[in-house]
């Protein structure tokens, strides 16, 4: 998942940016009532460990959408 897509999904789930922590944006999740850091890397892929941490701290289920063809 790319950072741009992750940011869109977090916003859709109700998370929002509260400010900055150094050079990283500080986000807030109303689901978990936790703050978490994210980066500004745009079209770059989010590292698996980073994504796992963001999912845990945000409480948002970020299952990637796949378009599988179903045989009939």
Tab-separated table of N, CA, C and O in Angstrom:
chain	number	residue	atom	x	y	z
A	1	UNK	N	0.855	-1.169	0.000
A	1	UNK	CA	0.000	0.000	0.000
A	1	UNK	C	0.904	1.237	0.000
A	1	UNK	O	1.909	1.279	0.688
A	2	UNK	N	0.517	2.221	-0.752
A	2	UNK	CA	1.286	3.466	-0.840
A	2	UNK	C	0.808	4.442	0.236
A	2	UNK	O	-0.310	4.353	0.729
A	3	UNK	N	1.696	5.364	0.619
A	3	UNK	CA	1.367	6.335	1.660
A	3	UNK	C	0.134	7.167	1.299
A	3	UNK	O	-0.689	7.465	2.159
A	4	UNK	N	-0.012	7.536	0.016
A	4	UNK	CA	-1.180	8.330	-0.397
A	4	UNK	C	-2.478	7.577	-0.134
A	4	UNK	O	-3.443	8.141	0.370
A	5	UNK	N	-2.494	6.291	-0.491
A	5	UNK	CA	-3.692	5.479	-0.292
A	5	UNK	C	-3.962	5.277	1.194
A	5	UNK	O	-5.108	5.336	1.642
A	6	UNK	N	-2.914	5.052	1.968
A	6	UNK	CA	-3.060	4.879	3.411
A	6	UNK	C	-3.675	6.123	4.044
A	6	UNK	O	-4.600	6.021	4.851
A	7	UNK	N	-3.199	7.287	3.640
A	7	UNK	CA	-3.733	8.536	4.192
A	7	UNK	C	-5.218	8.682	3.866
A	7	UNK	O	-6.018	9.053	4.730
A	8	UNK	N	-5.610	8.363	2.640
A	8	UNK	CA	-7.029	8.456	2.258
A	8	UNK	C	-7.891	7.526	3.102
A	8	UNK	O	-8.966	7.902	3.563
A	9	UNK	N	-7.415	6.301	3.310
A	9	UNK	CA	-8.189	5.329	4.091
A	9	UNK	C	-8.286	5.733	5.561
A	9	UNK	O	-9.320	5.531	6.195
A	10	UNK	N	-7.215	6.289	6.101
A	10	UNK	CA	-7.256	6.741	7.486
A	10	UNK	C	-8.256	7.881	7.646
A	10	UNK	O	-9.036	7.899	8.602
A	11	UNK	N	-8.239	8.829	6.714
A	11	UNK	CA	-9.190	9.951	6.771
A	11	UNK	C	-10.625	9.461	6.658
A	11	UNK	O	-11.508	9.938	7.372
A	12	UNK	N	-10.849	8.495	5.779
A	12	UNK	CA	-12.199	7.945	5.590
A	12	UNK	C	-12.701	7.276	6.868
A	12	UNK	O	-13.887	7.296	7.165
A	13	UNK	N	-11.764	6.712	7.644
A	13	UNK	CA	-12.123	6.046	8.900
A	13	UNK	C	-12.271	7.022	10.063
A	13	UNK	O	-12.607	6.615	11.170
A	14	UNK	N	-11.998	8.306	9.833
A	14	UNK	CA	-12.180	9.309	10.876
A	14	UNK	C	-10.906	9.789	11.533
A	14	UNK	O	-10.945	10.650	12.410
A	15	UNK	N	-9.761	9.236	11.148
A	15	UNK	CA	-8.484	9.691	11.698
A	15	UNK	C	-8.123	11.043	11.073
A	15	UNK	O	-8.533	11.337	9.964
A	16	UNK	N	-7.365	11.838	11.789
A	16	UNK	CA	-6.971	13.133	11.255
A	16	UNK	C	-5.609	13.546	11.802
A	16	UNK	O	-5.172	13.078	12.854
A	17	UNK	N	-4.964	14.438	11.057
A	17	UNK	CA	-3.646	14.923	11.442
A	17	UNK	C	-3.801	16.022	12.479
A	17	UNK	O	-4.547	16.973	12.295
A	18	UNK	N	-3.081	15.873	13.595
A	18	UNK	CA	-3.148	16.828	14.702
A	18	UNK	C	-2.028	17.844	14.667
A	18	UNK	O	-2.126	18.881	15.286
A	19	UNK	N	-0.929	17.522	14.038
A	19	UNK	CA	0.222	18.414	14.031
A	19	UNK	C	1.433	17.659	13.529
A	19	UNK	O	1.298	16.718	12.754
A	20	UNK	N	2.614	18.041	13.996
A	20	UNK	CA	3.844	17.385	13.581
A	20	UNK	C	4.650	16.981	14.798
A	20	UNK	O	4.624	17.655	15.826
A	21	UNK	N	5.378	15.898	14.651
A	21	UNK	CA	6.310	15.440	15.672
A	21	UNK	C	7.659	15.337	14.987
A	21	UNK	O	7.935	14.354	14.299
A	22	UNK	N	8.428	16.391	15.076
A	22	UNK	CA	9.664	16.464	14.298
A	22	UNK	C	9.293	16.676	12.848
A	22	UNK	O	8.549	17.597	12.510
A	23	UNK	N	9.768	15.798	11.974
A	23	UNK	CA	9.443	15.932	10.553
A	23	UNK	C	8.307	15.003	10.129
A	23	UNK	O	7.997	14.896	8.949
A	24	UNK	N	7.673	14.318	11.087
A	24	UNK	CA	6.588	13.389	10.770
A	24	UNK	C	5.252	13.945	11.237
A	24	UNK	O	5.163	14.495	12.340
A	25	UNK	N	4.215	13.779	10.411
A	25	UNK	CA	2.889	14.207	10.854
A	25	UNK	C	2.394	13.334	12.006
A	25	UNK	O	2.628	12.131	12.023
A	26	UNK	N	1.728	13.937	12.957
A	26	UNK	CA	1.162	13.249	14.101
A	26	UNK	C	-0.340	13.122	13.861
A	26	UNK	O	-1.037	14.118	13.701
A	27	UNK	N	-0.816	11.898	13.820
A	27	UNK	CA	-2.222	11.607	13.553
A	27	UNK	C	-2.911	11.172	14.836
A	27	UNK	O	-2.287	10.649	15.750
A	28	UNK	N	-4.257	11.362	14.866
A	28	UNK	CA	-5.076	10.930	15.993
A	28	UNK	C	-6.165	9.996	15.482
A	28	UNK	O	-6.778	10.244	14.444
A	29	UNK	N	-6.385	8.924	16.229
A	29	UNK	CA	-7.455	7.986	15.884
A	29	UNK	C	-8.564	8.067	16.928
A	29	UNK	O	-8.327	7.770	18.107
A	30	UNK	N	-9.779	8.432	16.525
A	30	UNK	CA	-10.898	8.442	17.474
A	30	UNK	C	-11.339	7.028	17.854
A	30	UNK	O	-12.014	6.843	18.856
A	31	UNK	N	-10.916	6.038	17.087
A	31	UNK	CA	-11.272	4.640	17.364
A	31	UNK	C	-10.519	4.154	18.603
A	31	UNK	O	-11.113	3.614	19.531
A	32	UNK	N	-9.195	4.340	18.607
A	32	UNK	CA	-8.366	3.868	19.719
A	32	UNK	C	-8.026	4.978	20.705
A	32	UNK	O	-7.475	4.696	21.770
A	33	UNK	N	-8.324	6.207	20.325
A	33	UNK	CA	-7.972	7.396	21.113
A	33	UNK	C	-6.457	7.475	21.338
A	33	UNK	O	-5.988	7.882	22.396
A	34	UNK	N	-5.697	7.089	20.301
A	34	UNK	CA	-4.238	7.124	20.345
A	34	UNK	C	-3.700	8.062	19.274
A	34	UNK	O	-4.337	8.264	18.243
A	35	UNK	N	-2.508	8.575	19.533
A	35	UNK	CA	-1.765	9.348	18.543
A	35	UNK	C	-0.741	8.420	17.906
A	35	UNK	O	-0.206	7.533	18.577
A	36	UNK	N	-0.462	8.637	16.627
A	36	UNK	CA	0.548	7.840	15.943
A	36	UNK	C	1.202	8.682	14.864
A	36	UNK	O	0.624	9.628	14.353
A	37	UNK	N	2.464	8.330	14.541
A	37	UNK	CA	3.224	9.065	13.525
A	37	UNK	C	3.078	8.380	12.184
A	37	UNK	O	2.904	7.169	12.099
A	38	UNK	N	3.162	9.183	11.128
A	38	UNK	CA	3.181	8.676	9.769
A	38	UNK	C	4.172	9.529	8.979
A	38	UNK	O	4.638	10.551	9.485
A	39	UNK	N	4.500	9.132	7.772
A	39	UNK	CA	5.462	9.881	6.967
A	39	UNK	C	4.789	10.543	5.777
A	39	UNK	O	3.628	10.288	5.484
A	40	UNK	N	5.549	11.382	5.064
A	40	UNK	CA	5.072	12.106	3.875
A	40	UNK	C	5.660	11.513	2.603
A	40	UNK	O	6.141	12.238	1.760
A	41	UNK	N	5.705	10.222	2.439
A	41	UNK	CA	6.423	9.649	1.304
A	41	UNK	C	5.570	9.475	0.044
A	41	UNK	O	6.023	8.870	-0.918
A	42	UNK	N	4.363	9.987	0.027
A	42	UNK	CA	3.533	10.029	-1.177
A	42	UNK	C	3.310	8.703	-1.863
A	42	UNK	O	2.610	7.840	-1.363
A	43	UNK	N	3.935	8.530	-3.030
A	43	UNK	CA	3.693	7.360	-3.867
A	43	UNK	C	4.577	6.165	-3.504
A	43	UNK	O	4.504	5.136	-4.156
A	44	UNK	N	5.389	6.276	-2.463
A	44	UNK	CA	6.227	5.150	-2.043
A	44	UNK	C	5.398	4.145	-1.254
A	44	UNK	O	4.429	4.494	-0.592
A	45	UNK	N	5.826	2.886	-1.317
A	45	UNK	CA	5.166	1.825	-0.565
A	45	UNK	C	5.484	1.964	0.925
A	45	UNK	O	6.607	2.303	1.298
A	46	UNK	N	4.499	1.665	1.765
A	46	UNK	CA	4.696	1.667	3.207
A	46	UNK	C	5.359	0.341	3.580
A	46	UNK	O	4.902	-0.724	3.145
A	47	UNK	N	6.415	0.389	4.366
A	47	UNK	CA	7.101	-0.824	4.805
A	47	UNK	C	6.134	-1.695	5.622
A	47	UNK	O	5.289	-1.158	6.357
A	48	UNK	N	6.228	-3.018	5.504
A	48	UNK	CA	5.285	-3.901	6.209
A	48	UNK	C	5.218	-3.663	7.717
A	48	UNK	O	4.124	-3.644	8.291
A	49	UNK	N	6.355	-3.468	8.375
A	49	UNK	CA	6.350	-3.225	9.818
A	49	UNK	C	5.704	-1.904	10.181
A	49	UNK	O	4.994	-1.803	11.185
A	50	UNK	N	5.939	-0.891	9.366
A	50	UNK	CA	5.338	0.428	9.576
A	50	UNK	C	3.829	0.350	9.415
A	50	UNK	O	3.072	0.890	10.226
A	51	UNK	N	3.383	-0.351	8.376
A	51	UNK	CA	1.948	-0.504	8.131
A	51	UNK	C	1.283	-1.244	9.289
A	51	UNK	O	0.218	-0.845	9.757
A	52	UNK	N	1.930	-2.291	9.782
A	52	UNK	CA	1.386	-3.064	10.904
A	52	UNK	C	1.226	-2.174	12.136
A	52	UNK	O	0.209	-2.233	12.826
A	53	UNK	N	2.222	-1.334	12.394
A	53	UNK	CA	2.176	-0.432	13.534
A	53	UNK	C	1.054	0.596	13.395
A	53	UNK	O	0.333	0.875	14.357
A	54	UNK	N	0.891	1.150	12.200
A	54	UNK	CA	-0.168	2.136	11.962
A	54	UNK	C	-1.542	1.493	12.102
A	54	UNK	O	-2.451	2.068	12.698
A	55	UNK	N	-1.696	0.278	11.588
A	55	UNK	CA	-2.971	-0.442	11.719
A	55	UNK	C	-3.285	-0.672	13.200
A	55	UNK	O	-4.408	-0.449	13.654
A	56	UNK	N	-2.281	-1.097	13.960
A	56	UNK	CA	-2.469	-1.353	15.392
A	56	UNK	C	-2.852	-0.077	16.132
A	56	UNK	O	-3.808	-0.059	16.912
A	57	UNK	N	-2.124	1.000	15.893
A	57	UNK	CA	-2.366	2.243	16.626
A	57	UNK	C	-3.631	2.972	16.200
A	57	UNK	O	-4.258	3.656	16.999
A	58	UNK	N	-4.009	2.832	14.932
A	58	UNK	CA	-5.200	3.535	14.443
A	58	UNK	C	-6.488	2.751	14.687
A	58	UNK	O	-7.557	3.328	14.770
A	59	UNK	N	-6.384	1.420	14.766
A	59	UNK	CA	-7.584	0.602	14.936
A	59	UNK	C	-8.382	0.444	13.658
A	59	UNK	O	-9.484	-0.091	13.658
A	60	UNK	N	-7.827	0.898	12.537
A	60	UNK	CA	-8.508	0.842	11.241
A	60	UNK	C	-8.133	-0.450	10.532
A	60	UNK	O	-6.964	-0.819	10.496
A	61	UNK	N	-9.124	-1.127	9.995
A	61	UNK	CA	-8.859	-2.350	9.229
A	61	UNK	C	-8.528	-1.942	7.805
A	61	UNK	O	-9.383	-1.440	7.086
A	62	UNK	N	-7.288	-2.154	7.418
A	62	UNK	CA	-6.808	-1.699	6.108
A	62	UNK	C	-6.508	-2.877	5.201
A	62	UNK	O	-5.406	-3.021	4.704
A	63	UNK	N	-7.476	-3.736	4.998
A	63	UNK	CA	-7.276	-4.883	4.117
A	63	UNK	C	-7.251	-4.370	2.684
A	63	UNK	O	-8.184	-3.696	2.244
A	64	UNK	N	-6.163	-4.666	1.944
A	64	UNK	CA	-6.080	-4.187	0.558
A	64	UNK	C	-7.212	-4.752	-0.293
A	64	UNK	O	-7.588	-5.909	-0.141
A	65	UNK	N	-7.739	-3.922	-1.159
A	65	UNK	CA	-8.780	-4.360	-2.082
A	65	UNK	C	-8.142	-5.153	-3.202
A	65	UNK	O	-7.158	-4.724	-3.787
A	66	UNK	N	-8.693	-6.325	-3.479
A	66	UNK	CA	-8.203	-7.118	-4.588
A	66	UNK	C	-9.354	-7.370	-5.535
A	66	UNK	O	-10.497	-7.475	-5.127
A	67	UNK	N	-9.056	-7.453	-6.783
A	67	UNK	CA	-10.108	-7.712	-7.759
A	67	UNK	C	-9.866	-9.098	-8.372
A	67	UNK	O	-9.190	-9.244	-9.370
A	68	UNK	N	-10.385	-10.097	-7.669
A	68	UNK	CA	-10.245	-11.473	-8.131
A	68	UNK	C	-11.445	-11.828	-8.988
A	68	UNK	O	-12.579	-11.488	-8.660
A	69	UNK	N	-11.170	-12.515	-10.071
A	69	UNK	CA	-12.271	-12.972	-10.926
A	69	UNK	C	-12.806	-14.269	-10.366
A	69	UNK	O	-12.051	-15.170	-10.011
A	70	UNK	N	-14.102	-14.355	-10.275
A	70	UNK	CA	-14.751	-15.538	-9.750
A	70	UNK	C	-15.213	-16.390	-10.917
A	70	UNK	O	-15.892	-15.903	-11.824
A	71	UNK	N	-14.819	-17.661	-10.891
A	71	UNK	CA	-15.243	-18.570	-11.963
A	71	UNK	C	-16.679	-18.986	-11.729
A	71	UNK	O	-17.085	-19.280	-10.603
A	72	UNK	N	-17.458	-18.995	-12.789
A	72	UNK	CA	-18.855	-19.392	-12.654
A	72	UNK	C	-19.156	-20.602	-13.478
A	72	UNK	O	-18.479	-20.997	-14.352
